[in-house]
Amino acid sequence: MAKFHFHFLSCLALSLGIAPTAVAQQQDTTLYHLRTVEVFGKPAEVFASGSRVTTLDSTFLRTYTSGSLADALQARTPVFLKTNGPSGISTPSFRGTSATHTAVLWNGLNISQPALGQSDMSLLPLSSIGSIAVQHGAAGATYGSGAIGGAVLLNSPTQLEPGFGAEALQEVGSFGRYFSSANARYSGRKMSVALGGYYLAAENDFSFRDYGRIGGPTRRQDQAQVAQHGFTQDVRWQLSQNTRLALHGWYTYANREVPPALGAANTNAGQVDRNLRLMTELNHGSNWGETSLKAAVFNDYLLFTDNSNHSTTDINTYQLQAEQTYTYARRWSLRGGLNLQHFEADVQGYGKQVTEDRASAFLLFRYDPSKRLDLSLNLRQAFVKGYNPAPAPTLGANWLLLEHDQHQLYLKGNVSGSYRVPTLNERFWQPGGNPDIKPEQGWSFETGLRHHYTLGTVQLESELSVYRMLVDNWIQWMPVTSSYWSPRNLQKVRAQGIELSSRATTTRGDWQLAATGAYTYTASEQVKAYEGSQELNQQLAHVPLHKAQLGTDISFRTWTLLGNLTHTGLRYTDNSNASSLPGYTLLSLALHKKFSLAQNQFVASVRSGNVTNRAYTVLENVPMPPRSLAVSLRFVIP
């Protein structure tokens, strides 16, 4: 604990000394038009011509603010979340890849845990996040290691309204769940400050049929308690008309019990996670374009205990990123940059302290030869001692194929390279770590159509994407003896599929209506074995072939109703496809009502998850909660 406090204070002092960060406000990149040179304005998605980028709706995020990033991605994106029960970890499977193939960035920097190479989405609360975007498919040239299946882009809340504002939320739900959050903000002519915090406690003592026991008796879950809390801090200074300085801080803490699988003995397993993220950024605009300097310190601490284990992971990550963006009129934009990372890992399973340095140089180019066509060409080269990752290029295009009356039809496509440097655990864990493990290399090919229709207040946007991805030197942990496993470069994997989505919105007097629908087909198979006999041309475990979603948002004056229907298809539990878990369909509903009190507002809400009380499992022998109910009251000072 003393060591953690020392890291906390040293990181805080460093951040205050460097002084502060992120400002990029997301633009609607689906318009495919570049702006003239402007400070703090051009997110990386602008350089993703031909790629599919999904931005989560702000109404949905505010309604489910007591939830986690895992809840939002599962409900409103094609990402499948492998959730190990209501108190367990939740990791993504994007376009048929594994959790280590999805990069998670916070204000432009990768926050994936270096030991595991992935992020637990259940530990990222929506109350601490301003906006969420998802880039589908390989994005290694833009976001670096791990972005083989896709990238999740998180940004801190932005302060747009001048003056003071505050908000407090209290929620009570089924199975002993309590959630509280509060935030306050002030925005002046040259400075804005925002502070926020949250607290979550849940017993998760729901009833379920225990088919791991004779007769499948009904019993109550008694090993799934969760306690979480955290805070955020965002400070921005407008030093001059062309210069901005900012500081972001994000701290999360979770103490949770890990329930045993059905039929397994209870080992009283538990896990503590502490994550501190501090980041500073300086943005300056000049005749040479926009200059951005980012510096960050991340501390990731994990303690896992059970009847026979007491394992700790304590890793400090230092990042520095410099970028220069130059835009010429509305025709082209060029961004070049350098990213440096330094890891200091004190992991009990390594038997020694491990340090590592990584670097990557990148060049992103966007060119609009006409109003009907935009192109992007990106390149990133990584440098890691002991490895020689191949360059990761991306070539993409959007073409306005047809424009007639209120219809616009775009043809899009891209070819992308990506890579993943082996994680620290894959190389240094004892016993089992493989120091000779090779980095993964992926190639993705994607094409599709995007249609936009406008008639009065009615807007309809639809998109179809077809993709094919090959990942070479896929890393998989394999049993060596009965007591330990080791990672090997065993296979080449081919993932291919279809993503189809549509969103319609309209306003009729006091009514505001929005409806979304999406369907994904994902075939992910091992097509080549490098060692031993492997299951070829079989669907990979825990990758659903089908996933479909329907969502509705209906507002009438001070009332709002949200509905979300999600179907997840059959998943195999092993790569031989010998056993499987049945598909399931979940319905969630939320209703809230606004009340005015002078200039302030109260918002009363009622939410229900798994409305049809469906018995289902995401992973084998891990029961999930039945129907749940939550009521909340939010007080808003605008």
PDB file of C-alpha atoms in Angstrom, residues 373-608:
ATOM      1  CA  LEU A 373     -13.807  11.304 -53.057  1.00  0.00           C
ATOM      2  CA  ASP A 374     -11.509  11.177 -50.027  1.00  0.00           C
ATOM      3  CA  LEU A 375      -8.449   9.008 -49.570  1.00  0.00           C
ATOM      4  CA  SER A 376      -6.178   8.129 -46.666  1.00  0.00           C
ATOM      5  CA  LEU A 377      -2.745   6.534 -46.539  1.00  0.00           C
ATOM      6  CA  ASN A 378      -1.297   5.725 -43.118  1.00  0.00           C
ATOM      7  CA  LEU A 379       1.889   4.037 -41.949  1.00  0.00           C
ATOM      8  CA  ARG A 380       3.281   3.063 -38.537  1.00  0.00           C
ATOM      9  CA  GLN A 381       6.583   1.402 -37.697  1.00  0.00           C
ATOM     10  CA  ALA A 382       7.111  -0.049 -34.223  1.00  0.00           C
ATOM     11  CA  PHE A 383      10.493  -0.543 -32.529  1.00  0.00           C
ATOM     12  CA  VAL A 384      10.781  -3.071 -29.684  1.00  0.00           C
ATOM     13  CA  LYS A 385      14.023  -4.590 -28.430  1.00  0.00           C
ATOM     14  CA  GLY A 386      14.247  -8.240 -29.414  1.00  0.00           C
ATOM     15  CA  TYR A 387      11.494  -7.936 -32.030  1.00  0.00           C
ATOM     16  CA  ASN A 388      11.181  -6.653 -35.535  1.00  0.00           C
ATOM     17  CA  PRO A 389       7.479  -5.895 -36.144  1.00  0.00           C
ATOM     18  CA  ALA A 390       6.640  -5.398 -39.797  1.00  0.00           C
ATOM     19  CA  PRO A 391       5.351  -1.960 -40.844  1.00  0.00           C
ATOM     20  CA  ALA A 392       1.584  -1.484 -40.497  1.00  0.00           C
ATOM     21  CA  PRO A 393       0.154   0.398 -43.508  1.00  0.00           C
ATOM     22  CA  THR A 394      -3.452   1.371 -44.275  1.00  0.00           C
ATOM     23  CA  LEU A 395      -4.933   2.518 -47.566  1.00  0.00           C
ATOM     24  CA  GLY A 396      -8.583   3.584 -47.562  1.00  0.00           C
ATOM     25  CA  ALA A 397     -11.113   5.428 -49.719  1.00  0.00           C
ATOM     26  CA  ASN A 398     -14.663   6.832 -49.634  1.00  0.00           C
ATOM     27  CA  TRP A 399     -16.387   7.633 -52.911  1.00  0.00           C
ATOM     28  CA  LEU A 400     -19.745   9.369 -53.303  1.00  0.00           C
ATOM     29  CA  LEU A 401     -21.059   6.907 -55.864  1.00  0.00           C
ATOM     30  CA  LEU A 402     -24.557   8.341 -56.274  1.00  0.00           C
ATOM     31  CA  GLU A 403     -26.277  11.567 -55.252  1.00  0.00           C
ATOM     32  CA  HIS A 404     -29.907  12.086 -56.208  1.00  0.00           C
ATOM     33  CA  ASP A 405     -32.488  14.275 -54.480  1.00  0.00           C
ATOM     34  CA  GLN A 406     -32.193  13.417 -50.784  1.00  0.00           C
ATOM     35  CA  HIS A 407     -30.153  10.235 -51.337  1.00  0.00           C
ATOM     36  CA  GLN A 408     -26.399   9.841 -50.980  1.00  0.00           C
ATOM     37  CA  LEU A 409     -24.695   6.507 -51.596  1.00  0.00           C
ATOM     38  CA  TYR A 410     -21.021   6.007 -50.727  1.00  0.00           C
ATOM     39  CA  LEU A 411     -18.721   3.186 -51.759  1.00  0.00           C
ATOM     40  CA  LYS A 412     -15.926   2.591 -49.235  1.00  0.00           C
ATOM     41  CA  GLY A 413     -13.053   0.218 -48.692  1.00  0.00           C
ATOM     42  CA  ASN A 414      -9.644  -0.219 -47.128  1.00  0.00           C
ATOM     43  CA  VAL A 415      -6.670  -2.517 -46.823  1.00  0.00           C
ATOM     44  CA  SER A 416      -5.000  -2.467 -43.405  1.00  0.00           C
ATOM     45  CA  GLY A 417      -2.011  -4.025 -41.730  1.00  0.00           C
ATOM     46  CA  SER A 418      -1.763  -4.465 -37.966  1.00  0.00           C
ATOM     47  CA  TYR A 419       0.428  -6.129 -35.362  1.00  0.00           C
ATOM     48  CA  ARG A 420       0.635  -7.099 -31.714  1.00  0.00           C
ATOM     49  CA  VAL A 421       3.784  -7.261 -29.642  1.00  0.00           C
ATOM     50  CA  PRO A 422       3.645 -10.193 -27.165  1.00  0.00           C
ATOM     51  CA  THR A 423       2.484  -9.217 -23.679  1.00  0.00           C
ATOM     52  CA  LEU A 424       4.741  -9.267 -20.641  1.00  0.00           C
ATOM     53  CA  ASN A 425       2.952 -12.329 -19.251  1.00  0.00           C
ATOM     54  CA  GLU A 426       3.449 -14.213 -22.519  1.00  0.00           C
ATOM     55  CA  ARG A 427       7.200 -13.698 -22.253  1.00  0.00           C
ATOM     56  CA  PHE A 428       8.084 -13.519 -18.573  1.00  0.00           C
ATOM     57  CA  TRP A 429       5.542 -15.531 -16.549  1.00  0.00           C
ATOM     58  CA  GLN A 430       7.150 -18.365 -14.591  1.00  0.00           C
ATOM     59  CA  PRO A 431       6.686 -21.150 -15.303  1.00  0.00           C
ATOM     60  CA  GLY A 432       5.425 -21.015 -18.863  1.00  0.00           C
ATOM     61  CA  GLY A 433       6.582 -17.688 -20.292  1.00  0.00           C
ATOM     62  CA  ASN A 434       8.046 -17.987 -23.777  1.00  0.00           C
ATOM     63  CA  PRO A 435      10.874 -15.493 -24.464  1.00  0.00           C
ATOM     64  CA  ASP A 436      11.006 -16.662 -28.094  1.00  0.00           C
ATOM     65  CA  ILE A 437       7.378 -15.889 -28.868  1.00  0.00           C
ATOM     66  CA  LYS A 438       6.904 -13.969 -32.125  1.00  0.00           C
ATOM     67  CA  PRO A 439       4.718 -10.892 -32.628  1.00  0.00           C
ATOM     68  CA  GLU A 440       1.382 -11.321 -34.365  1.00  0.00           C
ATOM     69  CA  GLN A 441       0.811  -9.772 -37.768  1.00  0.00           C
ATOM     70  CA  GLY A 442      -2.572  -9.164 -39.344  1.00  0.00           C
ATOM     71  CA  TRP A 443      -4.015  -8.036 -42.668  1.00  0.00           C
ATOM     72  CA  SER A 444      -7.584  -6.859 -43.134  1.00  0.00           C
ATOM     73  CA  PHE A 445      -9.569  -6.245 -46.323  1.00  0.00           C
ATOM     74  CA  GLU A 446     -12.873  -4.401 -46.138  1.00  0.00           C
ATOM     75  CA  THR A 447     -15.422  -2.948 -48.509  1.00  0.00           C
ATOM     76  CA  GLY A 448     -18.994  -1.747 -48.239  1.00  0.00           C
ATOM     77  CA  LEU A 449     -21.719   0.791 -48.907  1.00  0.00           C
ATOM     78  CA  ARG A 450     -23.080   3.655 -46.848  1.00  0.00           C
ATOM     79  CA  HIS A 451     -26.442   5.276 -47.591  1.00  0.00           C
ATOM     80  CA  HIS A 452     -27.795   8.549 -46.223  1.00  0.00           C
ATOM     81  CA  TYR A 453     -31.351   9.781 -46.780  1.00  0.00           C
ATOM     82  CA  THR A 454     -32.949  13.045 -45.596  1.00  0.00           C
ATOM     83  CA  LEU A 455     -36.534  14.148 -46.002  1.00  0.00           C
ATOM     84  CA  GLY A 456     -37.588  17.033 -43.786  1.00  0.00           C
ATOM     85  CA  THR A 457     -36.914  15.957 -40.210  1.00  0.00           C
ATOM     86  CA  VAL A 458     -36.495  12.308 -41.195  1.00  0.00           C
ATOM     87  CA  GLN A 459     -32.927  11.028 -41.447  1.00  0.00           C
ATOM     88  CA  LEU A 460     -31.927   7.498 -42.310  1.00  0.00           C
ATOM     89  CA  GLU A 461     -28.352   6.207 -42.266  1.00  0.00           C
ATOM     90  CA  SER A 462     -27.495   2.647 -43.274  1.00  0.00           C
ATOM     91  CA  GLU A 463     -24.157   0.927 -43.691  1.00  0.00           C
ATOM     92  CA  LEU A 464     -23.042  -2.456 -44.986  1.00  0.00           C
ATOM     93  CA  SER A 465     -19.497  -3.762 -44.504  1.00  0.00           C
ATOM     94  CA  VAL A 466     -17.921  -6.994 -45.719  1.00  0.00           C
ATOM     95  CA  TYR A 467     -14.492  -7.883 -44.341  1.00  0.00           C
ATOM     96  CA  ARG A 468     -11.837 -10.571 -44.411  1.00  0.00           C
ATOM     97  CA  MET A 469      -8.933 -10.713 -41.964  1.00  0.00           C
ATOM     98  CA  LEU A 470      -5.852 -12.946 -41.692  1.00  0.00           C
ATOM     99  CA  VAL A 471      -3.770 -13.074 -38.500  1.00  0.00           C
ATOM    100  CA  ASP A 472      -0.425 -14.851 -38.674  1.00  0.00           C
ATOM    101  CA  ASN A 473       1.522 -16.164 -35.661  1.00  0.00           C
ATOM    102  CA  TRP A 474      -1.665 -16.079 -33.579  1.00  0.00           C
ATOM    103  CA  ILE A 475      -0.600 -16.549 -29.954  1.00  0.00           C
ATOM    104  CA  GLN A 476      -2.400 -19.201 -27.945  1.00  0.00           C
ATOM    105  CA  TRP A 477      -1.705 -20.606 -24.462  1.00  0.00           C
ATOM    106  CA  MET A 478      -1.314 -24.393 -24.620  1.00  0.00           C
ATOM    107  CA  PRO A 479      -0.924 -26.979 -21.819  1.00  0.00           C
ATOM    108  CA  VAL A 480       2.662 -28.163 -21.348  1.00  0.00           C
ATOM    109  CA  THR A 481       2.088 -30.303 -18.280  1.00  0.00           C
ATOM    110  CA  SER A 482      -0.853 -30.774 -15.952  1.00  0.00           C
ATOM    111  CA  SER A 483       0.426 -27.900 -13.791  1.00  0.00           C
ATOM    112  CA  TYR A 484       1.149 -25.079 -16.244  1.00  0.00           C
ATOM    113  CA  TRP A 485       0.519 -23.676 -19.732  1.00  0.00           C
ATOM    114  CA  SER A 486       2.756 -21.806 -22.170  1.00  0.00           C
ATOM    115  CA  PRO A 487       2.040 -19.490 -25.141  1.00  0.00           C
ATOM    116  CA  ARG A 488       2.928 -20.647 -28.639  1.00  0.00           C
ATOM    117  CA  ASN A 489       2.701 -19.206 -32.169  1.00  0.00           C
ATOM    118  CA  LEU A 490       0.519 -22.085 -33.242  1.00  0.00           C
ATOM    119  CA  GLN A 491      -1.764 -20.925 -35.953  1.00  0.00           C
ATOM    120  CA  LYS A 492      -3.005 -18.676 -38.696  1.00  0.00           C
ATOM    121  CA  VAL A 493      -6.564 -17.474 -38.193  1.00  0.00           C
ATOM    122  CA  ARG A 494      -9.001 -16.210 -40.815  1.00  0.00           C
ATOM    123  CA  ALA A 495     -11.917 -14.040 -39.707  1.00  0.00           C
ATOM    124  CA  GLN A 496     -14.508 -12.909 -42.206  1.00  0.00           C
ATOM    125  CA  GLY A 497     -18.012 -11.573 -41.970  1.00  0.00           C
ATOM    126  CA  ILE A 498     -20.721  -9.021 -42.586  1.00  0.00           C
ATOM    127  CA  GLU A 499     -21.800  -6.000 -40.539  1.00  0.00           C
ATOM    128  CA  LEU A 500     -25.103  -4.318 -41.327  1.00  0.00           C
ATOM    129  CA  SER A 501     -26.606  -1.391 -39.423  1.00  0.00           C
ATOM    130  CA  SER A 502     -29.290   1.259 -39.856  1.00  0.00           C
ATOM    131  CA  ARG A 503     -30.432   4.255 -37.809  1.00  0.00           C
ATOM    132  CA  ALA A 504     -33.529   6.376 -38.369  1.00  0.00           C
ATOM    133  CA  THR A 505     -34.423   9.604 -36.534  1.00  0.00           C
ATOM    134  CA  THR A 506     -37.301  12.052 -36.824  1.00  0.00           C
ATOM    135  CA  THR A 507     -39.050  14.839 -34.933  1.00  0.00           C
ATOM    136  CA  ARG A 508     -42.817  15.335 -34.984  1.00  0.00           C
ATOM    137  CA  GLY A 509     -43.949  18.219 -32.817  1.00  0.00           C
ATOM    138  CA  ASP A 510     -43.272  17.198 -29.220  1.00  0.00           C
ATOM    139  CA  TRP A 511     -42.199  13.719 -30.300  1.00  0.00           C
ATOM    140  CA  GLN A 512     -38.607  12.687 -30.986  1.00  0.00           C
ATOM    141  CA  LEU A 513     -38.073   9.191 -32.333  1.00  0.00           C
ATOM    142  CA  ALA A 514     -34.930   7.178 -33.016  1.00  0.00           C
ATOM    143  CA  ALA A 515     -34.549   3.538 -33.990  1.00  0.00           C
ATOM    144  CA  THR A 516     -31.428   1.485 -34.617  1.00  0.00           C
ATOM    145  CA  GLY A 517     -30.935  -1.996 -35.977  1.00  0.00           C
ATOM    146  CA  ALA A 518     -27.783  -4.034 -36.540  1.00  0.00           C
ATOM    147  CA  TYR A 519     -26.754  -7.526 -37.560  1.00  0.00           C
ATOM    148  CA  THR A 520     -23.318  -9.135 -37.672  1.00  0.00           C
ATOM    149  CA  TYR A 521     -22.140 -12.449 -39.053  1.00  0.00           C
ATOM    150  CA  THR A 522     -18.677 -13.511 -37.896  1.00  0.00           C
ATOM    151  CA  ALA A 523     -16.835 -16.637 -39.080  1.00  0.00           C
ATOM    152  CA  SER A 524     -13.477 -17.011 -37.315  1.00  0.00           C
ATOM    153  CA  GLU A 525     -11.463 -20.152 -38.029  1.00  0.00           C
ATOM    154  CA  GLN A 526      -7.981 -21.557 -37.708  1.00  0.00           C
ATOM    155  CA  VAL A 527      -6.801 -22.265 -41.261  1.00  0.00           C
ATOM    156  CA  LYS A 528      -3.201 -23.328 -40.705  1.00  0.00           C
ATOM    157  CA  ALA A 529      -1.307 -25.101 -37.918  1.00  0.00           C
ATOM    158  CA  TYR A 530       2.380 -24.558 -37.304  1.00  0.00           C
ATOM    159  CA  GLU A 531       2.817 -27.146 -34.532  1.00  0.00           C
ATOM    160  CA  GLY A 532       0.934 -30.338 -33.754  1.00  0.00           C
ATOM    161  CA  SER A 533      -2.538 -31.338 -34.857  1.00  0.00           C
ATOM    162  CA  GLN A 534      -5.015 -28.488 -34.545  1.00  0.00           C
ATOM    163  CA  GLU A 535      -8.719 -28.123 -35.249  1.00  0.00           C
ATOM    164  CA  LEU A 536      -8.759 -26.553 -38.721  1.00  0.00           C
ATOM    165  CA  ASN A 537     -11.709 -24.785 -40.372  1.00  0.00           C
ATOM    166  CA  GLN A 538     -13.759 -24.831 -37.171  1.00  0.00           C
ATOM    167  CA  GLN A 539     -15.335 -21.787 -35.518  1.00  0.00           C
ATOM    168  CA  LEU A 540     -13.124 -20.478 -32.725  1.00  0.00           C
ATOM    169  CA  ALA A 541     -14.385 -20.900 -29.183  1.00  0.00           C
ATOM    170  CA  HIS A 542     -16.565 -18.136 -27.692  1.00  0.00           C
ATOM    171  CA  VAL A 543     -17.090 -16.358 -31.019  1.00  0.00           C
ATOM    172  CA  PRO A 544     -20.810 -16.169 -31.922  1.00  0.00           C
ATOM    173  CA  LEU A 545     -21.624 -16.562 -35.597  1.00  0.00           C
ATOM    174  CA  HIS A 546     -24.614 -14.242 -35.266  1.00  0.00           C
ATOM    175  CA  LYS A 547     -25.401 -11.158 -33.240  1.00  0.00           C
ATOM    176  CA  ALA A 548     -28.364  -8.831 -33.785  1.00  0.00           C
ATOM    177  CA  GLN A 549     -29.580  -5.682 -32.055  1.00  0.00           C
ATOM    178  CA  LEU A 550     -32.656  -3.456 -32.060  1.00  0.00           C
ATOM    179  CA  GLY A 551     -32.814  -0.182 -30.158  1.00  0.00           C
ATOM    180  CA  THR A 552     -35.480   2.507 -29.770  1.00  0.00           C
ATOM    181  CA  ASP A 553     -35.390   5.956 -28.180  1.00  0.00           C
ATOM    182  CA  ILE A 554     -38.761   7.723 -27.872  1.00  0.00           C
ATOM    183  CA  SER A 555     -39.176  11.149 -26.257  1.00  0.00           C
ATOM    184  CA  PHE A 556     -42.389  13.068 -25.663  1.00  0.00           C
ATOM    185  CA  ARG A 557     -42.026  16.374 -23.863  1.00  0.00           C
ATOM    186  CA  THR A 558     -40.553  15.402 -20.464  1.00  0.00           C
ATOM    187  CA  TRP A 559     -40.853  11.615 -20.944  1.00  0.00           C
ATOM    188  CA  THR A 560     -38.260   9.318 -22.540  1.00  0.00           C
ATOM    189  CA  LEU A 561     -38.500   5.580 -23.214  1.00  0.00           C
ATOM    190  CA  LEU A 562     -35.496   3.510 -24.281  1.00  0.00           C
ATOM    191  CA  GLY A 563     -35.576  -0.102 -25.347  1.00  0.00           C
ATOM    192  CA  ASN A 564     -32.794  -2.439 -26.346  1.00  0.00           C
ATOM    193  CA  LEU A 565     -33.137  -5.978 -27.706  1.00  0.00           C
ATOM    194  CA  THR A 566     -29.949  -7.994 -28.227  1.00  0.00           C
ATOM    195  CA  HIS A 567     -29.609 -11.500 -29.624  1.00  0.00           C
ATOM    196  CA  THR A 568     -26.356 -13.417 -29.267  1.00  0.00           C
ATOM    197  CA  GLY A 569     -26.102 -16.648 -31.202  1.00  0.00           C
ATOM    198  CA  LEU A 570     -24.672 -20.038 -30.323  1.00  0.00           C
ATOM    199  CA  ARG A 571     -21.042 -20.144 -29.138  1.00  0.00           C
ATOM    200  CA  TYR A 572     -18.764 -23.157 -29.115  1.00  0.00           C
ATOM    201  CA  THR A 573     -16.847 -23.789 -25.898  1.00  0.00           C
ATOM    202  CA  ASP A 574     -13.793 -25.327 -27.603  1.00  0.00           C
ATOM    203  CA  ASN A 575     -12.079 -25.115 -30.968  1.00  0.00           C
ATOM    204  CA  SER A 576     -13.165 -28.651 -31.905  1.00  0.00           C
ATOM    205  CA  ASN A 577     -16.811 -27.454 -31.846  1.00  0.00           C
ATOM    206  CA  ALA A 578     -17.742 -30.556 -29.828  1.00  0.00           C
ATOM    207  CA  SER A 579     -19.824 -28.618 -27.296  1.00  0.00           C
ATOM    208  CA  SER A 580     -21.660 -25.324 -27.362  1.00  0.00           C
ATOM    209  CA  LEU A 581     -23.753 -22.840 -25.415  1.00  0.00           C
ATOM    210  CA  PRO A 582     -27.207 -21.918 -26.740  1.00  0.00           C
ATOM    211  CA  GLY A 583     -27.952 -18.460 -28.035  1.00  0.00           C
ATOM    212  CA  TYR A 584     -29.959 -16.012 -25.969  1.00  0.00           C
ATOM    213  CA  THR A 585     -32.019 -12.864 -26.427  1.00  0.00           C
ATOM    214  CA  LEU A 586     -32.102 -10.098 -23.822  1.00  0.00           C
ATOM    215  CA  LEU A 587     -34.519  -7.186 -23.544  1.00  0.00           C
ATOM    216  CA  SER A 588     -33.857  -4.077 -21.482  1.00  0.00           C
ATOM    217  CA  LEU A 589     -36.192  -1.119 -20.958  1.00  0.00           C
ATOM    218  CA  ALA A 590     -35.756   2.287 -19.345  1.00  0.00           C
ATOM    219  CA  LEU A 591     -38.239   5.070 -18.672  1.00  0.00           C
ATOM    220  CA  HIS A 592     -37.439   8.485 -17.254  1.00  0.00           C
ATOM    221  CA  LYS A 593     -39.323  11.662 -16.503  1.00  0.00           C
ATOM    222  CA  LYS A 594     -37.949  15.203 -16.099  1.00  0.00           C
ATOM    223  CA  PHE A 595     -39.220  17.615 -13.453  1.00  0.00           C
ATOM    224  CA  SER A 596     -38.259  21.292 -13.371  1.00  0.00           C
ATOM    225  CA  LEU A 597     -37.412  23.151 -10.176  1.00  0.00           C
ATOM    226  CA  ALA A 598     -36.642  26.789 -11.011  1.00  0.00           C
ATOM    227  CA  GLN A 599     -33.648  26.531 -13.368  1.00  0.00           C
ATOM    228  CA  ASN A 600     -32.756  23.038 -12.148  1.00  0.00           C
ATOM    229  CA  GLN A 601     -34.031  19.584 -13.045  1.00  0.00           C
ATOM    230  CA  PHE A 602     -34.900  16.299 -11.389  1.00  0.00           C
ATOM    231  CA  VAL A 603     -34.863  13.176 -13.547  1.00  0.00           C
ATOM    232  CA  ALA A 604     -36.599  10.092 -12.174  1.00  0.00           C
ATOM    233  CA  SER A 605     -35.808   6.820 -13.916  1.00  0.00           C
ATOM    234  CA  VAL A 606     -36.869   3.182 -13.843  1.00  0.00           C
ATOM    235  CA  ARG A 607     -34.783   0.558 -15.638  1.00  0.00           C
ATOM    236  CA  SER A 608     -35.169  -3.172 -16.079  1.00  0.00           C
TER     237      SER A 608
END
